[in-house]
mmCIF file of N, CA and C in Angstrom:
data_model
loop_
_atom_site.group_PDB
_atom_site.id
_atom_site.type_symbol
_atom_site.label_atom_id
_atom_site.label_comp_id
_atom_site.label_asym_id
_atom_site.label_seq_id
_atom_site.Cartn_x
_atom_site.Cartn_y
_atom_site.Cartn_z
ATOM 1 N N ALA P 1 7.611 0.460 -0.854
ATOM 2 C CA ALA P 1 8.581 1.044 -1.710
ATOM 3 C C ALA P 1 8.121 1.172 -3.107
ATOM 4 N N VAL P 2 7.723 -0.126 -3.745
ATOM 5 C CA VAL P 2 7.437 0.082 -5.119
ATOM 6 C C VAL P 2 6.276 1.008 -5.324
ATOM 7 N N SER P 3 5.228 0.940 -4.566
ATOM 8 C CA SER P 3 4.104 1.890 -4.675
ATOM 9 C C SER P 3 4.417 3.314 -4.542
ATOM 10 N N GLY P 4 5.555 3.501 -3.998
ATOM 11 C CA GLY P 4 6.207 4.990 -4.026
ATOM 12 C C GLY P 4 6.972 5.324 -5.015
ATOM 13 N N GLY P 5 7.089 4.402 -6.023
ATOM 14 C CA GLY P 5 7.885 4.582 -7.188
ATOM 15 C C GLY P 5 9.234 3.971 -7.424
ATOM 16 N N GLN P 6 9.636 3.212 -6.316
ATOM 17 C CA GLN P 6 10.998 2.451 -6.465
ATOM 18 C C GLN P 6 10.502 1.281 -7.493
ATOM 19 N N THR P 7 11.732 0.829 -8.122
ATOM 20 C CA THR P 7 11.583 -0.284 -8.901
ATOM 21 C C THR P 7 11.581 -1.713 -8.116
ATOM 22 N N LEU P 8 10.979 -2.677 -8.558
ATOM 23 C CA LEU P 8 10.965 -3.812 -7.730
ATOM 24 C C LEU P 8 12.213 -4.402 -7.370
ATOM 25 N N ASP P 9 13.179 -4.202 -8.358
ATOM 26 C CA ASP P 9 14.522 -4.704 -8.152
ATOM 27 C C ASP P 9 15.279 -3.832 -7.015
ATOM 28 N N ALA P 10 15.091 -2.670 -7.116
ATOM 29 C CA ALA P 10 15.700 -1.763 -5.849
ATOM 30 C C ALA P 10 15.180 -2.070 -4.595
ATOM 31 N N ALA P 11 13.812 -2.303 -4.665
ATOM 32 C CA ALA P 11 12.929 -2.525 -3.287
ATOM 33 C C ALA P 11 13.607 -3.757 -2.737
ATOM 34 N N ALA P 12 13.604 -4.796 -3.740
ATOM 35 C CA ALA P 12 14.139 -6.071 -3.187
ATOM 36 C C ALA P 12 15.598 -6.013 -2.673
ATOM 37 N N GLN P 13 16.485 -5.440 -3.330
ATOM 38 C CA GLN P 13 17.726 -5.375 -2.880
ATOM 39 C C GLN P 13 17.943 -4.561 -1.632
ATOM 40 N N ALA P 14 17.198 -3.600 -1.510
ATOM 41 C CA ALA P 14 17.217 -2.872 -0.093
ATOM 42 C C ALA P 14 16.694 -3.626 0.943
ATOM 43 N N ASN P 15 16.149 -4.658 0.799
ATOM 44 C CA ASN P 15 15.614 -5.493 1.912
ATOM 45 C C ASN P 15 16.378 -6.850 1.842
ATOM 46 N N GLY P 16 17.621 -6.973 1.189
ATOM 47 C CA GLY P 16 18.314 -8.221 1.109
ATOM 48 C C GLY P 16 17.814 -9.411 0.374
ATOM 49 N N LEU P 17 16.698 -9.117 -0.650
ATOM 50 C CA LEU P 17 16.188 -10.095 -1.487
ATOM 51 C C LEU P 17 16.805 -9.741 -2.846
ATOM 52 N N ARG P 18 16.375 -10.596 -3.801
ATOM 53 C CA ARG P 18 16.751 -10.530 -5.073
ATOM 54 C C ARG P 18 15.521 -10.749 -6.060
ATOM 55 N N THR P 19 15.579 -10.459 -7.276
ATOM 56 C CA THR P 19 14.478 -10.594 -8.138
ATOM 57 C C THR P 19 15.138 -11.617 -9.240
ATOM 58 N N THR P 20 14.141 -12.366 -9.917
ATOM 59 C CA THR P 20 14.571 -13.380 -10.904
ATOM 60 C C THR P 20 13.470 -13.068 -12.041
ATOM 61 N N ALA P 21 14.100 -13.018 -13.357
ATOM 62 C CA ALA P 21 13.017 -12.979 -14.536
ATOM 63 C C ALA P 21 12.848 -14.350 -14.795
ATOM 64 N N LEU P 22 11.480 -14.546 -15.108
ATOM 65 C CA LEU P 22 10.980 -15.836 -15.349
ATOM 66 C C LEU P 22 10.704 -15.917 -16.862
ATOM 67 N N PRO P 23 10.824 -17.051 -17.524
ATOM 68 C CA PRO P 23 10.645 -17.022 -18.941
ATOM 69 C C PRO P 23 8.963 -16.930 -19.132
ATOM 70 N N PRO P 24 8.561 -16.940 -20.289
ATOM 71 C CA PRO P 24 7.056 -17.059 -20.563
ATOM 72 C C PRO P 24 6.623 -18.414 -20.029
ATOM 73 N N ALA P 25 5.535 -18.311 -19.411
ATOM 74 C CA ALA P 25 4.990 -19.622 -18.697
ATOM 75 C C ALA P 25 3.405 -19.475 -18.847
ATOM 76 N N THR P 26 2.789 -20.681 -18.881
ATOM 77 C CA THR P 26 1.407 -20.647 -18.631
ATOM 78 C C THR P 26 1.043 -20.728 -17.267
ATOM 79 N N ARG P 27 -0.412 -20.565 -16.959
ATOM 80 C CA ARG P 27 -0.950 -20.420 -15.671
ATOM 81 C C ARG P 27 -0.613 -21.817 -14.969
ATOM 82 N N GLN P 28 -0.833 -22.973 -15.732
ATOM 83 C CA GLN P 28 -0.646 -24.271 -15.457
ATOM 84 C C GLN P 28 0.914 -24.508 -14.867
ATOM 85 N N GLN P 29 1.816 -23.976 -15.681
ATOM 86 C CA GLN P 29 3.337 -23.987 -15.308
ATOM 87 C C GLN P 29 3.705 -23.456 -14.124
ATOM 88 N N ILE P 30 3.156 -22.271 -13.939
ATOM 89 C CA ILE P 30 3.478 -21.525 -12.679
ATOM 90 C C ILE P 30 2.757 -22.127 -11.510
ATOM 91 N N ALA P 31 1.637 -22.481 -11.674
ATOM 92 C CA ALA P 31 0.993 -23.390 -10.551
ATOM 93 C C ALA P 31 1.648 -24.581 -10.191
ATOM 94 N N GLU P 32 2.355 -25.310 -11.057
ATOM 95 C CA GLU P 32 3.068 -26.505 -10.860
ATOM 96 C C GLU P 32 4.470 -26.154 -10.219
ATOM 97 N N GLN P 33 5.089 -25.138 -10.707
ATOM 98 C CA GLN P 33 6.489 -24.754 -10.297
ATOM 99 C C GLN P 33 6.383 -23.939 -8.953
ATOM 100 N N ALA P 34 5.444 -23.263 -8.576
ATOM 101 C CA ALA P 34 5.299 -22.473 -7.466
ATOM 102 C C ALA P 34 4.084 -22.855 -6.658
ATOM 103 N N SER P 35 3.038 -22.434 -6.976
ATOM 104 C CA SER P 35 1.507 -22.641 -6.313
ATOM 105 C C SER P 35 0.470 -22.205 -7.107
ATOM 106 N N PRO P 36 -0.651 -22.901 -6.927
ATOM 107 C CA PRO P 36 -1.932 -22.380 -7.620
ATOM 108 C C PRO P 36 -2.181 -20.835 -7.268
ATOM 109 N N GLU P 37 -1.748 -20.603 -5.961
ATOM 110 C CA GLU P 37 -2.094 -18.993 -5.494
ATOM 111 C C GLU P 37 -1.246 -18.027 -6.272
ATOM 112 N N VAL P 38 0.156 -18.536 -6.416
ATOM 113 C CA VAL P 38 1.081 -17.676 -7.227
ATOM 114 C C VAL P 38 0.514 -17.355 -8.704
ATOM 115 N N ALA P 39 0.156 -18.541 -9.197
ATOM 116 C CA ALA P 39 -0.395 -18.393 -10.517
ATOM 117 C C ALA P 39 -1.470 -17.580 -10.593
ATOM 118 N N GLN P 40 -2.331 -17.675 -9.795
ATOM 119 C CA GLN P 40 -3.719 -16.890 -9.815
ATOM 120 C C GLN P 40 -3.311 -15.484 -9.608
ATOM 121 N N ALA P 41 -2.430 -15.023 -8.628
ATOM 122 C CA ALA P 41 -1.987 -13.701 -8.569
ATOM 123 C C ALA P 41 -1.332 -13.071 -9.793
ATOM 124 N N TYR P 42 -0.464 -13.880 -10.379
ATOM 125 C CA TYR P 42 0.257 -13.303 -11.697
ATOM 126 C C TYR P 42 -0.687 -13.179 -12.639
ATOM 127 N N PHE P 43 -1.691 -14.171 -12.933
ATOM 128 C CA PHE P 43 -2.574 -13.870 -14.152
ATOM 129 C C PHE P 43 -3.698 -12.974 -13.802
ATOM 130 N N GLN P 44 -3.822 -12.505 -12.682
ATOM 131 C CA GLN P 44 -4.960 -11.370 -12.426
ATOM 132 C C GLN P 44 -4.425 -10.097 -12.505
ATOM 133 N N ALA P 45 -3.086 -10.011 -12.432
ATOM 134 C CA ALA P 45 -2.222 -8.593 -12.678
ATOM 135 C C ALA P 45 -2.307 -8.261 -14.138
ATOM 136 N N ALA P 46 -2.584 -6.960 -14.261
ATOM 137 C CA ALA P 46 -2.391 -6.174 -15.661
ATOM 138 C C ALA P 46 -0.945 -6.069 -16.151
ATOM 139 N N ARG P 47 -0.732 -5.968 -17.290
ATOM 140 C CA ARG P 47 0.651 -5.933 -17.746
ATOM 141 C C ARG P 47 1.179 -4.548 -17.251
ATOM 142 N N GLY P 48 2.440 -4.776 -16.717
ATOM 143 C CA GLY P 48 3.156 -3.636 -15.942
ATOM 144 C C GLY P 48 2.929 -3.558 -14.488
ATOM 145 N N ALA P 49 1.802 -4.267 -13.977
ATOM 146 C CA ALA P 49 1.412 -4.113 -12.617
ATOM 147 C C ALA P 49 2.391 -5.197 -11.772
ATOM 148 N N ILE P 50 2.252 -4.773 -10.378
ATOM 149 C CA ILE P 50 2.811 -5.713 -9.451
ATOM 150 C C ILE P 50 1.731 -6.559 -8.915
ATOM 151 N N ALA P 51 1.851 -7.865 -9.008
ATOM 152 C CA ALA P 51 0.910 -8.918 -8.625
ATOM 153 C C ALA P 51 0.732 -8.824 -7.166
ATOM 154 N N THR P 52 -0.317 -9.197 -6.569
ATOM 155 C CA THR P 52 -0.597 -9.265 -5.159
ATOM 156 C C THR P 52 0.440 -10.427 -4.610
ATOM 157 N N PRO P 53 1.140 -10.177 -3.473
ATOM 158 C CA PRO P 53 1.929 -11.174 -3.031
ATOM 159 C C PRO P 53 1.110 -12.435 -2.773
ATOM 160 N N ALA P 54 1.936 -13.647 -3.120
ATOM 161 C CA ALA P 54 1.165 -14.832 -2.835
ATOM 162 C C ALA P 54 2.396 -16.046 -2.436
ATOM 163 N N ARG P 55 1.759 -17.071 -1.533
ATOM 164 C CA ARG P 55 2.636 -17.855 -0.968
ATOM 165 C C ARG P 55 2.836 -19.168 -1.661
ATOM 166 N N SER P 56 4.129 -19.751 -1.579
ATOM 167 C CA SER P 56 4.235 -20.992 -2.230
ATOM 168 C C SER P 56 4.989 -21.876 -1.178
ATOM 169 N N PRO P 57 5.313 -23.074 -1.244
ATOM 170 C CA PRO P 57 6.156 -23.700 -0.218
ATOM 171 C C PRO P 57 7.453 -23.256 0.039
ATOM 172 N N LEU P 58 7.985 -22.486 -0.970
ATOM 173 C CA LEU P 58 9.306 -21.711 -1.166
ATOM 174 C C LEU P 58 9.325 -20.503 -0.130
ATOM 175 N N GLY P 59 8.142 -19.907 -0.075
ATOM 176 C CA GLY P 59 7.972 -18.483 0.576
ATOM 177 C C GLY P 59 7.088 -17.628 -0.263
ATOM 178 N N TRP P 60 7.165 -16.360 0.051
ATOM 179 C CA TRP P 60 6.320 -15.375 -0.577
ATOM 180 C C TRP P 60 6.906 -14.921 -2.141
ATOM 181 N N HIS P 61 5.935 -14.718 -2.909
ATOM 182 C CA HIS P 61 6.382 -14.364 -4.235
ATOM 183 C C HIS P 61 5.636 -13.043 -4.594
ATOM 184 N N VAL P 62 6.342 -12.034 -5.136
ATOM 185 C CA VAL P 62 5.917 -10.911 -5.833
ATOM 186 C C VAL P 62 6.298 -10.602 -7.180
ATOM 187 N N GLY P 63 5.472 -10.572 -8.072
ATOM 188 C CA GLY P 63 5.874 -10.457 -9.416
ATOM 189 C C GLY P 63 5.367 -9.261 -10.187
ATOM 190 N N GLN P 64 6.022 -8.953 -11.187
ATOM 191 C CA GLN P 64 5.772 -7.669 -12.016
ATOM 192 C C GLN P 64 5.560 -8.430 -13.419
ATOM 193 N N VAL P 65 4.367 -8.141 -13.905
ATOM 194 C CA VAL P 65 4.011 -8.682 -15.149
ATOM 195 C C VAL P 65 4.436 -7.890 -16.114
ATOM 196 N N THR P 66 5.388 -8.233 -17.202
ATOM 197 C CA THR P 66 5.986 -7.423 -18.193
ATOM 198 C C THR P 66 5.431 -7.564 -19.515
ATOM 199 N N GLU P 67 4.952 -8.890 -19.666
ATOM 200 C CA GLU P 67 4.407 -9.110 -21.040
ATOM 201 C C GLU P 67 3.093 -10.076 -20.913
ATOM 202 N N ILE P 68 2.151 -9.976 -21.733
ATOM 203 C CA ILE P 68 0.968 -10.928 -21.656
ATOM 204 C C ILE P 68 0.882 -11.269 -23.295
ATOM 205 N N SER P 69 0.819 -12.569 -23.527
ATOM 206 C CA SER P 69 0.629 -13.020 -24.828
ATOM 207 C C SER P 69 -0.534 -14.206 -24.863
#
Protein backbone atom coordinates (compact mmCIF):
# COMPACT_ATOMS: atom_id res chain seq x y z
CA ALA A 1 0.00 0.00 0.00
CA VAL A 2 2.81 2.41 0.86
CA SER A 3 4.67 1.73 -2.38
CA GLY A 4 1.40 2.62 -4.13
CA GLY A 5 1.34 6.07 -2.55
CA GLN A 6 -0.51 5.51 0.71
CA THR A 7 1.05 6.98 3.85
CA LEU A 8 2.59 4.61 6.36
CA ASP A 9 0.05 5.73 8.97
CA ALA A 10 -2.92 5.11 6.66
CA ALA A 11 -1.60 1.70 5.61
CA ALA A 12 -1.10 0.68 9.23
CA GLN A 13 -4.59 1.81 10.27
CA ALA A 14 -6.17 -0.01 7.35
CA ASN A 15 -4.60 -3.22 8.66
CA GLY A 16 -5.50 -2.73 12.32
CA LEU A 17 -2.00 -1.54 13.24
CA ARG A 18 -0.63 1.76 14.48
CA THR A 19 2.46 3.86 13.98
CA THR A 20 4.63 5.41 16.66
CA ALA A 21 7.06 8.29 16.25
CA LEU A 22 10.40 7.56 17.85
CA PRO A 23 12.69 10.22 19.27
CA PRO A 24 16.11 10.62 17.65
CA ALA A 25 18.27 7.62 18.53
CA THR A 26 21.63 6.12 17.75
CA ARG A 27 22.04 2.80 16.00
CA GLN A 28 23.13 1.25 19.30
CA GLN A 29 20.04 2.55 21.12
CA ILE A 30 17.71 1.06 18.51
CA ALA A 31 19.62 -2.23 18.58
CA GLU A 32 19.21 -2.39 22.38
CA GLN A 33 15.54 -1.34 22.37
CA ALA A 34 14.37 -3.42 19.40
CA SER A 35 17.05 -5.61 17.78
CA PRO A 36 20.28 -5.31 15.79
CA GLU A 37 18.28 -6.25 12.67
CA VAL A 38 15.84 -3.37 13.18
CA ALA A 39 18.72 -0.94 13.74
CA GLN A 40 20.43 -2.16 10.58
CA ALA A 41 17.27 -1.73 8.50
CA TYR A 42 16.62 1.78 9.82
CA PHE A 43 20.19 2.95 9.35
CA GLN A 44 20.41 1.57 5.79
CA ALA A 45 17.35 3.56 4.71
CA ALA A 46 17.68 6.98 3.13
CA ARG A 47 15.87 10.03 4.49
CA GLY A 48 12.19 9.78 3.58
CA ALA A 49 12.47 6.10 2.69
CA ILE A 50 10.61 3.18 4.21
CA ALA A 51 13.07 0.81 5.86
CA THR A 52 13.06 -2.88 5.01
CA PRO A 53 10.82 -4.76 7.49
CA ALA A 54 12.88 -6.25 10.31
CA ARG A 55 12.01 -8.46 13.25
CA SER A 56 12.54 -8.00 16.98
CA PRO A 57 11.29 -10.08 19.91
CA LEU A 58 8.14 -7.89 19.85
CA GLY A 59 7.35 -8.62 16.19
CA TRP A 60 7.92 -6.90 12.86
CA HIS A 61 9.03 -3.26 12.53
CA VAL A 62 8.63 -1.06 9.49
CA GLY A 63 10.02 2.45 9.81
CA GLN A 64 10.11 5.59 7.74
CA VAL A 65 13.23 7.67 8.21
CA THR A 66 12.24 11.32 8.58
CA GLU A 67 15.50 12.85 9.75
CA ILE A 68 19.19 12.02 9.67
CA SER A 69 21.70 13.94 11.75
